[in-house]
């Protein structure tokens, strides 16, 4: 009964609009780095993460080096990335916001990062012992059914809003491909629920579709929450 009154549907990106099976498509190291050891450190750091992108990163890095290392400490910073101790070094992998927290300047790799984002890729940066070490680019293809689903929602008179923690350039590239009406990018999980509330205050009846993990607060806040089957 409530769904009849819904006028806005908010969707997560990863695993909702996209397949949810990302692949590591590029690793670009800072000049002078010991490639095999850097890749092994990054793989070891990501092994402790439960984020959907972590498995893709670990698999892609392990394909690129035969060296195997293990993390002795691990911490996940929600919405930003991870920090681990590997081979006696502090390894951080995540968003530009995490790099800022670590005091890392990503300017040396920012042009390459934007090139990947304009193609719809998700970019993360990595640092080792306080020094910028690498750029990691991950691509998650759009589901073959997504275009038709967005079209059907539009034909039903619904406004489609994409909420994502991903970079704005990446989010806009995907939204443009799909004809999505509004994009909220670089959003932390706890901010997703705030955006739902804001839409409701504006007078909208809101349904939210997401993976049911990081999106749980937003799913609960919406008039209707739709947890995708793989969440």
mmCIF file of C-alpha atoms in Angstrom:
data_model
loop_
_atom_site.group_PDB
_atom_site.id
_atom_site.type_symbol
_atom_site.label_atom_id
_atom_site.label_comp_id
_atom_site.label_asym_id
_atom_site.label_seq_id
_atom_site.Cartn_x
_atom_site.Cartn_y
_atom_site.Cartn_z
ATOM 1 C CA UNK A 1 0.000 0.000 0.000
ATOM 2 C CA UNK A 2 2.832 2.385 0.805
ATOM 3 C CA UNK A 3 4.595 1.679 -2.493
ATOM 4 C CA UNK A 4 1.671 3.217 -4.384
ATOM 5 C CA UNK A 5 2.524 6.549 -2.732
ATOM 6 C CA UNK A 6 6.289 6.416 -3.401
ATOM 7 C CA UNK A 7 7.546 9.157 -5.740
ATOM 8 C CA UNK A 8 11.320 8.826 -5.238
ATOM 9 C CA UNK A 9 13.517 5.759 -5.265
ATOM 10 C CA UNK A 10 17.030 6.019 -3.878
ATOM 11 C CA UNK A 11 19.544 3.402 -4.992
ATOM 12 C CA UNK A 12 22.995 2.385 -3.886
ATOM 13 C CA UNK A 13 25.525 1.839 -6.691
ATOM 14 C CA UNK A 14 27.696 -1.192 -5.897
ATOM 15 C CA UNK A 15 25.758 -4.450 -6.152
ATOM 16 C CA UNK A 16 22.529 -2.597 -6.882
ATOM 17 C CA UNK A 17 23.099 -0.798 -10.183
ATOM 18 C CA UNK A 18 26.337 -2.693 -10.793
ATOM 19 C CA UNK A 19 27.027 -6.420 -10.844
ATOM 20 C CA UNK A 20 28.829 -6.317 -7.511
ATOM 21 C CA UNK A 21 31.751 -8.360 -8.867
ATOM 22 C CA UNK A 22 34.435 -5.715 -9.318
ATOM 23 C CA UNK A 23 37.816 -6.318 -10.941
ATOM 24 C CA UNK A 24 41.150 -4.624 -10.317
ATOM 25 C CA UNK A 25 41.868 -3.021 -13.687
ATOM 26 C CA UNK A 26 44.960 -0.931 -12.887
ATOM 27 C CA UNK A 27 47.754 -0.605 -10.334
ATOM 28 C CA UNK A 28 50.004 2.397 -10.762
ATOM 29 C CA UNK A 29 52.986 2.659 -8.413
ATOM 30 C CA UNK A 30 54.952 5.699 -7.463
ATOM 31 C CA UNK A 31 58.349 5.789 -9.172
ATOM 32 C CA UNK A 32 61.149 3.901 -7.478
ATOM 33 C CA UNK A 33 58.917 1.486 -5.558
ATOM 34 C CA UNK A 34 59.858 -2.189 -5.124
ATOM 35 C CA UNK A 35 56.891 -3.433 -7.132
ATOM 36 C CA UNK A 36 56.639 -6.990 -5.836
ATOM 37 C CA UNK A 37 56.971 -6.020 -2.152
ATOM 38 C CA UNK A 38 54.557 -3.077 -2.447
ATOM 39 C CA UNK A 39 51.908 -5.234 -4.124
ATOM 40 C CA UNK A 40 52.352 -7.971 -1.490
ATOM 41 C CA UNK A 41 51.958 -5.438 1.333
ATOM 42 C CA UNK A 42 48.790 -4.017 -0.189
ATOM 43 C CA UNK A 43 47.315 -7.494 -0.736
ATOM 44 C CA UNK A 44 48.062 -8.469 2.867
ATOM 45 C CA UNK A 45 46.414 -5.292 4.157
ATOM 46 C CA UNK A 46 43.217 -5.810 2.142
ATOM 47 C CA UNK A 47 42.790 -9.476 3.135
ATOM 48 C CA UNK A 48 41.221 -8.415 6.437
ATOM 49 C CA UNK A 49 38.523 -6.273 4.811
ATOM 50 C CA UNK A 50 34.923 -7.359 4.200
ATOM 51 C CA UNK A 51 34.244 -4.564 1.689
ATOM 52 C CA UNK A 52 32.997 -5.783 -1.735
ATOM 53 C CA UNK A 53 36.019 -4.203 -3.433
ATOM 54 C CA UNK A 54 38.562 -5.896 -1.145
ATOM 55 C CA UNK A 55 38.273 -9.360 -2.712
ATOM 56 C CA UNK A 56 38.808 -7.898 -6.167
ATOM 57 C CA UNK A 57 41.838 -5.938 -4.984
ATOM 58 C CA UNK A 58 43.415 -8.924 -3.216
ATOM 59 C CA UNK A 59 42.862 -11.224 -6.201
ATOM 60 C CA UNK A 60 44.222 -8.679 -8.656
ATOM 61 C CA UNK A 61 47.306 -7.938 -6.556
ATOM 62 C CA UNK A 62 48.070 -11.612 -5.951
ATOM 63 C CA UNK A 63 47.945 -12.184 -9.715
ATOM 64 C CA UNK A 64 50.648 -9.543 -10.054
ATOM 65 C CA UNK A 65 53.148 -10.823 -7.451
ATOM 66 C CA UNK A 66 54.356 -14.183 -6.142
ATOM 67 C CA UNK A 67 55.415 -12.737 -2.777
ATOM 68 C CA UNK A 68 53.029 -13.499 0.103
ATOM 69 C CA UNK A 69 52.933 -11.422 3.300
ATOM 70 C CA UNK A 70 50.491 -11.280 6.223
ATOM 71 C CA UNK A 71 49.087 -8.393 8.245
ATOM 72 C CA UNK A 72 49.746 -8.339 11.996
ATOM 73 C CA UNK A 73 47.162 -5.610 12.731
ATOM 74 C CA UNK A 74 44.078 -4.381 10.888
ATOM 75 C CA UNK A 75 41.541 -1.589 11.272
ATOM 76 C CA UNK A 76 38.602 -0.673 9.030
ATOM 77 C CA UNK A 77 37.609 3.015 8.867
ATOM 78 C CA UNK A 78 33.954 3.039 7.784
ATOM 79 C CA UNK A 79 33.400 4.800 4.479
ATOM 80 C CA UNK A 80 37.101 5.629 4.046
ATOM 81 C CA UNK A 81 39.239 2.490 3.828
ATOM 82 C CA UNK A 82 41.572 0.344 5.871
ATOM 83 C CA UNK A 83 44.818 0.626 7.832
ATOM 84 C CA UNK A 84 47.019 -2.383 8.559
ATOM 85 C CA UNK A 85 50.481 -3.306 9.760
ATOM 86 C CA UNK A 86 52.315 -5.446 7.222
ATOM 87 C CA UNK A 87 55.996 -6.375 7.165
ATOM 88 C CA UNK A 88 56.552 -3.873 9.991
ATOM 89 C CA UNK A 89 55.058 -1.022 7.934
ATOM 90 C CA UNK A 90 51.872 1.026 8.308
ATOM 91 C CA UNK A 91 49.767 0.457 5.179
ATOM 92 C CA UNK A 92 46.693 2.582 4.413
ATOM 93 C CA UNK A 93 44.379 1.969 1.442
ATOM 94 C CA UNK A 94 41.270 3.979 0.686
ATOM 95 C CA UNK A 95 39.719 7.252 -0.347
ATOM 96 C CA UNK A 96 41.377 10.657 -0.678
ATOM 97 C CA UNK A 97 39.752 11.468 2.682
ATOM 98 C CA UNK A 98 41.709 8.637 4.310
ATOM 99 C CA UNK A 99 44.903 9.872 2.699
ATOM 100 C CA UNK A 100 44.198 13.355 4.074
ATOM 101 C CA UNK A 101 43.732 11.832 7.540
ATOM 102 C CA UNK A 102 47.111 10.133 7.104
ATOM 103 C CA UNK A 103 48.750 13.375 5.980
ATOM 104 C CA UNK A 104 49.357 12.054 2.452
ATOM 105 C CA UNK A 105 49.350 14.308 -0.644
ATOM 106 C CA UNK A 106 47.849 12.400 -3.618
ATOM 107 C CA UNK A 107 48.521 15.162 -6.182
ATOM 108 C CA UNK A 108 51.181 13.110 -7.988
ATOM 109 C CA UNK A 109 48.569 10.538 -9.019
ATOM 110 C CA UNK A 110 45.470 12.748 -9.201
ATOM 111 C CA UNK A 111 45.487 13.203 -13.003
ATOM 112 C CA UNK A 112 45.619 9.452 -13.584
ATOM 113 C CA UNK A 113 42.910 8.953 -10.956
ATOM 114 C CA UNK A 114 40.563 11.331 -12.772
ATOM 115 C CA UNK A 115 41.144 9.492 -16.055
ATOM 116 C CA UNK A 116 39.974 6.234 -14.467
ATOM 117 C CA UNK A 117 36.995 7.935 -12.788
ATOM 118 C CA UNK A 118 35.755 9.454 -16.047
ATOM 119 C CA UNK A 119 35.495 5.890 -17.368
ATOM 120 C CA UNK A 120 33.386 4.883 -14.346
ATOM 121 C CA UNK A 121 36.209 3.304 -12.347
ATOM 122 C CA UNK A 122 36.541 3.496 -8.582
ATOM 123 C CA UNK A 123 39.943 4.756 -7.468
ATOM 124 C CA UNK A 124 41.709 4.161 -4.178
ATOM 125 C CA UNK A 125 45.087 5.366 -3.029
ATOM 126 C CA UNK A 126 47.631 3.471 -0.947
ATOM 127 C CA UNK A 127 50.338 4.735 1.353
ATOM 128 C CA UNK A 128 53.158 2.929 3.143
ATOM 129 C CA UNK A 129 54.790 4.463 6.208
ATOM 130 C CA UNK A 130 53.359 7.899 5.449
ATOM 131 C CA UNK A 131 54.415 7.988 1.784
ATOM 132 C CA UNK A 132 52.098 7.756 -1.239
ATOM 133 C CA UNK A 133 52.721 4.300 -2.745
ATOM 134 C CA UNK A 134 50.113 3.490 -5.395
ATOM 135 C CA UNK A 135 46.820 4.100 -7.140
ATOM 136 C CA UNK A 136 44.369 1.197 -7.421
ATOM 137 C CA UNK A 137 41.550 1.363 -9.982
ATOM 138 C CA UNK A 138 38.607 -1.023 -9.770
ATOM 139 C CA UNK A 139 35.764 -1.407 -12.261
ATOM 140 C CA UNK A 140 32.379 -2.942 -11.506
ATOM 141 C CA UNK A 141 30.263 -3.358 -14.654
ATOM 142 C CA UNK A 142 26.669 -2.158 -14.728
ATOM 143 C CA UNK A 143 24.149 -5.022 -14.540
ATOM 144 C CA UNK A 144 22.678 -5.867 -17.959
ATOM 145 C CA UNK A 145 19.188 -5.347 -16.472
ATOM 146 C CA UNK A 146 19.851 -1.934 -14.917
ATOM 147 C CA UNK A 147 19.059 0.277 -17.928
ATOM 148 C CA UNK A 148 15.658 -1.344 -18.424
ATOM 149 C CA UNK A 149 14.920 -1.129 -14.700
ATOM 150 C CA UNK A 150 15.712 2.609 -14.576
ATOM 151 C CA UNK A 151 13.568 3.169 -17.686
ATOM 152 C CA UNK A 152 10.661 1.292 -16.086
ATOM 153 C CA UNK A 153 10.943 3.348 -12.888
ATOM 154 C CA UNK A 154 10.904 6.566 -14.932
ATOM 155 C CA UNK A 155 7.862 5.379 -16.878
ATOM 156 C CA UNK A 156 6.139 4.828 -13.534
ATOM 157 C CA UNK A 157 6.755 8.477 -12.694
ATOM 158 C CA UNK A 158 9.480 7.884 -10.129
ATOM 159 C CA UNK A 159 12.521 10.088 -9.597
ATOM 160 C CA UNK A 160 15.710 8.008 -9.287
ATOM 161 C CA UNK A 161 18.453 9.184 -6.932
ATOM 162 C CA UNK A 162 21.829 7.442 -6.664
ATOM 163 C CA UNK A 163 23.572 7.493 -3.276
ATOM 164 C CA UNK A 164 27.181 6.350 -3.217
ATOM 165 C CA UNK A 165 30.354 6.715 -1.234
ATOM 166 C CA UNK A 166 32.243 6.740 -4.528
ATOM 167 C CA UNK A 167 33.983 9.755 -6.023
ATOM 168 C CA UNK A 168 31.719 12.332 -7.705
ATOM 169 C CA UNK A 169 33.379 11.999 -11.137
ATOM 170 C CA UNK A 170 32.887 8.201 -11.104
ATOM 171 C CA UNK A 171 29.304 8.530 -9.863
ATOM 172 C CA UNK A 172 28.415 11.131 -12.507
ATOM 173 C CA UNK A 173 29.895 8.957 -15.279
ATOM 174 C CA UNK A 174 27.678 6.020 -14.270
ATOM 175 C CA UNK A 175 24.602 8.208 -13.690
ATOM 176 C CA UNK A 176 24.996 9.712 -17.156
ATOM 177 C CA UNK A 177 25.088 6.243 -18.735
ATOM 178 C CA UNK A 178 21.876 5.278 -16.933
ATOM 179 C CA UNK A 179 19.907 8.538 -17.086
ATOM 180 C CA UNK A 180 19.686 8.831 -13.298
ATOM 181 C CA UNK A 181 17.994 12.054 -12.170
ATOM 182 C CA UNK A 182 20.103 13.038 -9.169
ATOM 183 C CA UNK A 183 23.464 11.981 -7.716
ATOM 184 C CA UNK A 184 24.659 12.188 -4.118
ATOM 185 C CA UNK A 185 28.315 11.126 -4.142
ATOM 186 C CA UNK A 186 31.150 10.831 -1.603
ATOM 187 C CA UNK A 187 28.536 10.020 1.030
ATOM 188 C CA UNK A 188 29.510 8.158 4.209
ATOM 189 C CA UNK A 189 27.124 5.360 5.331
ATOM 190 C CA UNK A 190 25.697 7.394 8.217
ATOM 191 C CA UNK A 191 25.020 10.329 5.852
ATOM 192 C CA UNK A 192 22.815 8.179 3.597
ATOM 193 C CA UNK A 193 20.061 8.101 6.236
ATOM 194 C CA UNK A 194 20.341 11.901 6.605
ATOM 195 C CA UNK A 195 19.764 12.341 2.854
ATOM 196 C CA UNK A 196 16.687 10.081 3.044
ATOM 197 C CA UNK A 197 15.341 12.253 5.890
ATOM 198 C CA UNK A 198 16.009 15.417 3.882
ATOM 199 C CA UNK A 199 14.024 14.049 0.930
ATOM 200 C CA UNK A 200 11.155 13.181 3.266
ATOM 201 C CA UNK A 201 11.214 16.681 4.803
ATOM 202 C CA UNK A 202 10.936 18.046 1.237
ATOM 203 C CA UNK A 203 7.661 16.107 1.010
ATOM 204 C CA UNK A 204 8.804 13.017 -0.901
ATOM 205 C CA UNK A 205 7.753 9.440 -0.168
ATOM 206 C CA UNK A 206 10.989 7.507 -0.478
ATOM 207 C CA UNK A 207 11.949 3.912 -1.213
ATOM 208 C CA UNK A 208 15.592 2.909 -0.775
ATOM 209 C CA UNK A 209 17.224 -0.069 -2.489
ATOM 210 C CA UNK A 210 20.663 -1.148 -1.300
ATOM 211 C CA UNK A 211 22.891 -4.024 -0.271
ATOM 212 C CA UNK A 212 21.594 -4.185 3.293
ATOM 213 C CA UNK A 213 25.029 -3.877 4.932
ATOM 214 C CA UNK A 214 26.406 -0.312 4.905
ATOM 215 C CA UNK A 215 22.969 0.800 3.711
ATOM 216 C CA UNK A 216 21.076 -0.567 6.741
ATOM 217 C CA UNK A 217 20.423 2.841 8.428
ATOM 218 C CA UNK A 218 19.152 4.353 5.158
ATOM 219 C CA UNK A 219 16.976 1.307 4.431
ATOM 220 C CA UNK A 220 15.418 1.650 7.889
ATOM 221 C CA UNK A 221 14.890 5.415 7.496
ATOM 222 C CA UNK A 222 13.130 5.167 4.121
ATOM 223 C CA UNK A 223 9.355 4.723 3.872
ATOM 224 C CA UNK A 224 10.203 1.412 2.181
ATOM 225 C CA UNK A 225 13.564 -0.370 2.384
ATOM 226 C CA UNK A 226 14.505 -2.882 -0.306
ATOM 227 C CA UNK A 227 17.511 -5.038 0.627
ATOM 228 C CA UNK A 228 19.087 -6.564 -2.467
ATOM 229 C CA UNK A 229 19.330 -10.362 -2.410
ATOM 230 C CA UNK A 230 23.117 -10.581 -2.189
ATOM 231 C CA UNK A 231 23.410 -8.202 0.793
#
